[in-house]
PDB file of C-alpha atoms in Angstrom:
ATOM      1  CA  ALA A   1     194.316  36.503 118.127  1.00 50.00           C
ATOM      2  CA  ALA A   2     192.968  37.127 114.695  1.00 46.00           C
ATOM      3  CA  SER A   3     195.775  35.261 112.971  1.00 45.00           C
ATOM      4  CA  ASP A   4     194.489  32.125 115.146  1.00 46.00           C
ATOM      5  CA  VAL A   5     190.899  32.408 113.879  1.00 45.00           C
ATOM      6  CA  TYR A   6     192.107  32.446 110.203  1.00 45.00           C
ATOM      7  CA  LYS A   7     194.530  29.486 110.995  1.00 45.00           C
ATOM      8  CA  ARG A   8     191.498  27.560 112.459  1.00 43.00           C
ATOM      9  CA  GLN A   9     189.243  28.348 109.640  1.00 43.00           C
ATOM     10  CA  GLU A  10     191.968  27.373 106.969  1.00 46.00           C
ATOM     11  CA  GLU A  11     192.191  23.906 109.033  1.00 44.00           C
ATOM     12  CA  GLN A  12     188.583  23.410 109.191  1.00 49.00           C
ATOM     13  CA  GLY A  13     188.035  24.424 105.557  1.00 57.00           C
ATOM     14  CA  ASN A  14     184.917  27.065 106.637  1.00 85.00           C
ATOM     15  CA  PHE A  15     184.679  28.734 103.639  1.00 91.00           C
ATOM     16  CA  VAL A  16     181.867  29.909 101.128  1.00 93.00           C
ATOM     17  CA  SER A  17     183.456  29.426  97.666  1.00 95.00           C
ATOM     18  CA  ILE A  18     181.845  31.360  94.950  1.00 96.00           C
ATOM     19  CA  ILE A  19     183.246  32.902  91.566  1.00 96.00           C
ATOM     20  CA  PHE A  20     183.320  36.807  92.308  1.00 96.00           C
ATOM     21  CA  ASN A  21     183.842  38.967  89.089  1.00 95.00           C
ATOM     22  CA  GLY A  22     185.312  35.670  87.109  1.00 96.00           C
ATOM     23  CA  VAL A  23     187.483  34.832  89.909  1.00 95.00           C
ATOM     24  CA  PRO A  24     187.171  31.778  92.215  1.00 96.00           C
ATOM     25  CA  THR A  25     186.883  33.427  95.672  1.00 95.00           C
ATOM     26  CA  ASP A  26     186.911  31.578  99.047  1.00 94.00           C
ATOM     27  CA  LEU A  27     185.275  33.941 101.774  1.00 94.00           C
ATOM     28  CA  PRO A  28     186.272  33.043 105.455  1.00 92.00           C
ATOM     29  CA  GLU A  29     182.901  31.824 107.459  1.00 88.00           C
ATOM     30  CA  LYS A  30     181.997  35.093 109.303  1.00 89.00           C
ATOM     31  CA  GLU A  31     182.429  35.022 113.169  1.00 88.00           C
ATOM     32  CA  SER A  32     178.818  35.649 113.687  1.00 90.00           C
ATOM     33  CA  LYS A  33     178.043  32.609 111.476  1.00 88.00           C
ATOM     34  CA  THR A  34     175.511  34.975 109.495  1.00 92.00           C
ATOM     35  CA  PRO A  35     175.302  34.417 105.736  1.00 93.00           C
ATOM     36  CA  TYR A  36     177.070  36.595 103.354  1.00 95.00           C
ATOM     37  CA  MET A  37     175.063  39.092 101.713  1.00 96.00           C
ATOM     38  CA  LEU A  38     175.855  40.926  98.417  1.00 94.00           C
ATOM     39  CA  ILE A  39     176.609  44.219 100.104  1.00 91.00           C
ATOM     40  CA  ASP A  40     179.480  42.425 102.153  1.00 92.00           C
ATOM     41  CA  LEU A  41     181.304  41.846  98.820  1.00 92.00           C
ATOM     42  CA  PHE A  42     181.678  45.492  98.057  1.00 86.00           C
ATOM     43  CA  GLU A  43     184.898  46.273  99.577  1.00 83.00           C
ATOM     44  CA  ARG A  44     186.193  43.583  97.548  1.00 87.00           C
ATOM     45  CA  ALA A  45     184.619  45.074  94.123  1.00 86.00           C
ATOM     46  CA  ASP A  46     186.634  48.406  94.631  1.00 82.00           C
ATOM     47  CA  ILE A  47     183.740  50.482  93.771  1.00 79.00           C
ATOM     48  CA  ASP A  48     183.079  53.674  95.627  1.00 74.00           C
ATOM     49  CA  ILE A  49     179.113  53.105  96.392  1.00 71.00           C
ATOM     50  CA  GLU A  50     179.013  56.464  97.886  1.00 77.00           C
ATOM     51  CA  ASN A  51     179.945  58.301  94.580  1.00 77.00           C
ATOM     52  CA  PRO A  52     179.672  55.821  91.822  1.00 73.00           C
ATOM     53  CA  THR A  53     180.460  57.169  88.278  1.00 80.00           C
ATOM     54  CA  ARG A  54     178.249  54.685  86.367  1.00 85.00           C
ATOM     55  CA  ARG A  55     175.152  52.843  86.945  1.00 87.00           C
ATOM     56  CA  LEU A  56     175.931  49.563  89.292  1.00 88.00           C
ATOM     57  CA  VAL A  57     175.184  45.833  87.959  1.00 91.00           C
ATOM     58  CA  LEU A  58     174.619  43.316  90.695  1.00 94.00           C
ATOM     59  CA  SER A  59     173.779  39.839  89.654  1.00 96.00           C
ATOM     60  CA  VAL A  60     174.047  36.337  91.296  1.00 97.00           C
ATOM     61  CA  ASN A  61     173.655  33.376  89.155  1.00 98.00           C
ATOM     62  CA  GLY A  62     173.100  35.523  86.053  1.00 97.00           C
ATOM     63  CA  SER A  63     170.072  37.193  87.858  1.00 97.00           C
ATOM     64  CA  SER A  64     169.634  40.619  88.918  1.00 97.00           C
ATOM     65  CA  ALA A  65     170.305  41.096  92.379  1.00 96.00           C
ATOM     66  CA  LYS A  66     169.645  43.222  95.393  1.00 95.00           C
ATOM     67  CA  PHE A  67     172.115  44.501  98.190  1.00 92.00           C
ATOM     68  CA  THR A  68     170.825  42.144 100.726  1.00 95.00           C
ATOM     69  CA  ASP A  69     170.757  38.959  98.748  1.00 97.00           C
ATOM     70  CA  LYS A  70     172.548  36.129 100.288  1.00 96.00           C
ATOM     71  CA  ILE A  71     175.476  34.488  98.868  1.00 96.00           C
ATOM     72  CA  GLN A  72     176.348  30.977  99.326  1.00 94.00           C
ATOM     73  CA  SER A  73     178.947  28.282  98.157  1.00 95.00           C
ATOM     74  CA  GLY A  74     178.617  27.827  94.429  1.00 96.00           C
ATOM     75  CA  ASP A  75     177.285  31.216  93.462  1.00 97.00           C
ATOM     76  CA  ILE A  76     178.389  33.449  90.608  1.00 97.00           C
ATOM     77  CA  VAL A  77     178.681  36.576  91.707  1.00 97.00           C
ATOM     78  CA  VAL A  78     178.976  40.050  89.637  1.00 95.00           C
ATOM     79  CA  ILE A  79     179.656  43.400  91.381  1.00 93.00           C
ATOM     80  CA  LYS A  80     180.696  46.157  88.414  1.00 90.00           C
ATOM     81  CA  GLN A  81     179.874  49.425  87.050  1.00 87.00           C
ATOM     82  CA  GLU A  82     178.062  49.511  83.729  1.00 86.00           C
ATOM     83  CA  ASP A  83     180.571  49.802  80.808  1.00 79.00           C
TER      84      ASP A  83
END
């Protein structure tokens, strides 16, 4: 069951720990073991990427980023709309 998978991950501590939009965030390791990419975080950003109302700002560790940039523990990630 899915809950068993999460329980095992918590016990093993398999997380990618990042700062996401200023908030410490632990992402559970993907089942596929593939690295996270910036695009994987959009659902957490609460932005409608199909119909954005303002320009998107994407950065990893203070540098401009692309959707396909890989995310790893310790990264500081920002996904927001321009003010």
